Amino acid sequence: MLVIVSVSRLDNDRIEIGVARPQHDSNPTHNYRSEKEVRAVLSDFGISQETMDSHLKLLAQMGANEQLKFSPMDIPRHGLLSKGFRL
């Protein structure tokens, strides 16, 4: 399933991952306490370590609730469901 994954830092220092299908209104999100948890989810989605590093480094410099998007990617539906993202 073609999706766009995004990350943002919330006011309470948690990190939110969002998953959206292009041209659809559904955008489920989950937030995580640690960068380690976020990295595990992003890795399961097939995002490379290098890409994660650059996005999370930039995210640390941004303000709360600002969103960074990864390039559109194909993630199997069962992979999304296993992480709680229902589209």
PDB file of C-alpha atoms in Angstrom:
ATOM      1  CA  MET A   1       0.000   0.000   0.000  1.00  0.00           C
ATOM      2  CA  LEU A   2       1.434   3.376  -0.992  1.00  0.00           C
ATOM      3  CA  VAL A   3       1.698   5.607   2.076  1.00  0.00           C
ATOM      4  CA  ILE A   4       3.501   8.692   3.327  1.00  0.00           C
ATOM      5  CA  VAL A   5       5.056   8.298   6.772  1.00  0.00           C
ATOM      6  CA  SER A   6       5.644  11.410   8.879  1.00  0.00           C
ATOM      7  CA  VAL A   7       7.224  12.150  12.248  1.00  0.00           C
ATOM      8  CA  SER A   8       6.743  15.065  14.634  1.00  0.00           C
ATOM      9  CA  ARG A   9       7.805  15.916  18.164  1.00  0.00           C
ATOM     10  CA  LEU A  10       4.906  16.662  20.487  1.00  0.00           C
ATOM     11  CA  ASP A  11       4.756  19.226  23.309  1.00  0.00           C
ATOM     12  CA  ASN A  12       5.344  16.480  25.882  1.00  0.00           C
ATOM     13  CA  ASP A  13       8.590  15.332  24.161  1.00  0.00           C
ATOM     14  CA  ARG A  14       6.941  12.226  22.747  1.00  0.00           C
ATOM     15  CA  ILE A  15       7.435  11.499  19.055  1.00  0.00           C
ATOM     16  CA  GLU A  16       4.433  10.917  16.820  1.00  0.00           C
ATOM     17  CA  ILE A  17       4.434   8.762  13.695  1.00  0.00           C
ATOM     18  CA  GLY A  18       1.679   9.349  11.174  1.00  0.00           C
ATOM     19  CA  VAL A  19       0.768   7.260   8.142  1.00  0.00           C
ATOM     20  CA  ALA A  20      -1.313   8.683   5.312  1.00  0.00           C
ATOM     21  CA  ARG A  21      -2.455   7.382   1.974  1.00  0.00           C
ATOM     22  CA  PRO A  22      -1.984   9.984  -0.780  1.00  0.00           C
ATOM     23  CA  GLN A  23      -5.244  11.745  -1.638  1.00  0.00           C
ATOM     24  CA  HIS A  24      -7.133  10.190   1.292  1.00  0.00           C
ATOM     25  CA  ASP A  25      -8.329  11.794   4.510  1.00  0.00           C
ATOM     26  CA  SER A  26      -7.315   8.962   6.827  1.00  0.00           C
ATOM     27  CA  ASN A  27      -4.133   9.729   8.775  1.00  0.00           C
ATOM     28  CA  PRO A  28      -3.746   7.439  11.794  1.00  0.00           C
ATOM     29  CA  THR A  29      -1.040   8.370  14.278  1.00  0.00           C
ATOM     30  CA  HIS A  30       0.695   6.781  17.239  1.00  0.00           C
ATOM     31  CA  ASN A  31       3.064   8.435  19.661  1.00  0.00           C
ATOM     32  CA  TYR A  32       6.070   6.924  21.352  1.00  0.00           C
ATOM     33  CA  ARG A  33       8.073   7.749  24.452  1.00  0.00           C
ATOM     34  CA  SER A  34      11.523   7.180  23.024  1.00  0.00           C
ATOM     35  CA  GLU A  35      13.472   7.606  19.831  1.00  0.00           C
ATOM     36  CA  LYS A  36      14.410   3.926  20.146  1.00  0.00           C
ATOM     37  CA  GLU A  37      10.733   2.919  19.809  1.00  0.00           C
ATOM     38  CA  VAL A  38      10.331   5.238  16.823  1.00  0.00           C
ATOM     39  CA  ARG A  39      13.415   3.807  15.138  1.00  0.00           C
ATOM     40  CA  ALA A  40      12.074   0.264  15.583  1.00  0.00           C
ATOM     41  CA  VAL A  41       8.773   1.143  13.897  1.00  0.00           C
ATOM     42  CA  LEU A  42      10.434   3.074  11.066  1.00  0.00           C
ATOM     43  CA  SER A  43      12.873   0.211  10.515  1.00  0.00           C
ATOM     44  CA  ASP A  44       9.966  -2.255  10.312  1.00  0.00           C
ATOM     45  CA  PHE A  45       8.474   0.011   7.644  1.00  0.00           C
ATOM     46  CA  GLY A  46      11.673  -0.404   5.617  1.00  0.00           C
ATOM     47  CA  ILE A  47      13.145   3.052   6.194  1.00  0.00           C
ATOM     48  CA  SER A  48      16.934   2.976   6.047  1.00  0.00           C
ATOM     49  CA  GLN A  49      19.108   3.813   9.034  1.00  0.00           C
ATOM     50  CA  GLU A  50      20.668   6.708   7.127  1.00  0.00           C
ATOM     51  CA  THR A  51      17.289   8.233   6.283  1.00  0.00           C
ATOM     52  CA  MET A  52      16.078   7.811   9.869  1.00  0.00           C
ATOM     53  CA  ASP A  53      19.232   9.454  11.208  1.00  0.00           C
ATOM     54  CA  SER A  54      18.866  12.518   8.995  1.00  0.00           C
ATOM     55  CA  HIS A  55      15.127  12.964   9.681  1.00  0.00           C
ATOM     56  CA  LEU A  56      15.404  12.473  13.449  1.00  0.00           C
ATOM     57  CA  LYS A  57      18.409  14.801  13.668  1.00  0.00           C
ATOM     58  CA  LEU A  58      16.442  17.496  11.859  1.00  0.00           C
ATOM     59  CA  LEU A  59      13.355  16.776  13.969  1.00  0.00           C
ATOM     60  CA  ALA A  60      15.366  17.461  17.145  1.00  0.00           C
ATOM     61  CA  GLN A  61      16.077  20.976  15.841  1.00  0.00           C
ATOM     62  CA  MET A  62      12.453  21.741  14.973  1.00  0.00           C
ATOM     63  CA  GLY A  63       9.693  23.048  17.196  1.00  0.00           C
ATOM     64  CA  ALA A  64       6.884  21.013  18.696  1.00  0.00           C
ATOM     65  CA  ASN A  65       4.215  19.724  16.320  1.00  0.00           C
ATOM     66  CA  GLU A  66       6.225  20.453  13.170  1.00  0.00           C
ATOM     67  CA  GLN A  67       6.006  17.512  10.804  1.00  0.00           C
ATOM     68  CA  LEU A  68       8.673  15.861   8.667  1.00  0.00           C
ATOM     69  CA  LYS A  69       7.552  13.558   5.863  1.00  0.00           C
ATOM     70  CA  PHE A  70       9.432  10.672   4.339  1.00  0.00           C
ATOM     71  CA  SER A  71       9.170   9.970   0.609  1.00  0.00           C
ATOM     72  CA  PRO A  72       6.094   7.938  -0.388  1.00  0.00           C
ATOM     73  CA  MET A  73       6.735   4.228   0.073  1.00  0.00           C
ATOM     74  CA  ASP A  74       5.016   0.915  -0.400  1.00  0.00           C
ATOM     75  CA  ILE A  75       4.372  -0.815   2.925  1.00  0.00           C
ATOM     76  CA  PRO A  76       2.379  -4.057   3.062  1.00  0.00           C
ATOM     77  CA  ARG A  77      -1.004  -3.614   4.736  1.00  0.00           C
ATOM     78  CA  HIS A  78      -0.209  -6.328   7.314  1.00  0.00           C
ATOM     79  CA  GLY A  79       2.959  -4.405   8.262  1.00  0.00           C
ATOM     80  CA  LEU A  80       0.894  -1.312   8.992  1.00  0.00           C
ATOM     81  CA  LEU A  81      -1.742  -3.274  10.897  1.00  0.00           C
ATOM     82  CA  SER A  82       0.890  -5.029  13.021  1.00  0.00           C
ATOM     83  CA  LYS A  83       1.994  -1.599  14.294  1.00  0.00           C
ATOM     84  CA  GLY A  84      -1.586  -0.444  14.926  1.00  0.00           C
ATOM     85  CA  PHE A  85      -2.011   1.748  11.836  1.00  0.00           C
ATOM     86  CA  ARG A  86      -5.438   1.016  10.371  1.00  0.00           C
ATOM     87  CA  LEU A  87      -6.059   2.618   6.993  1.00  0.00           C
TER      88      LEU A  87
END
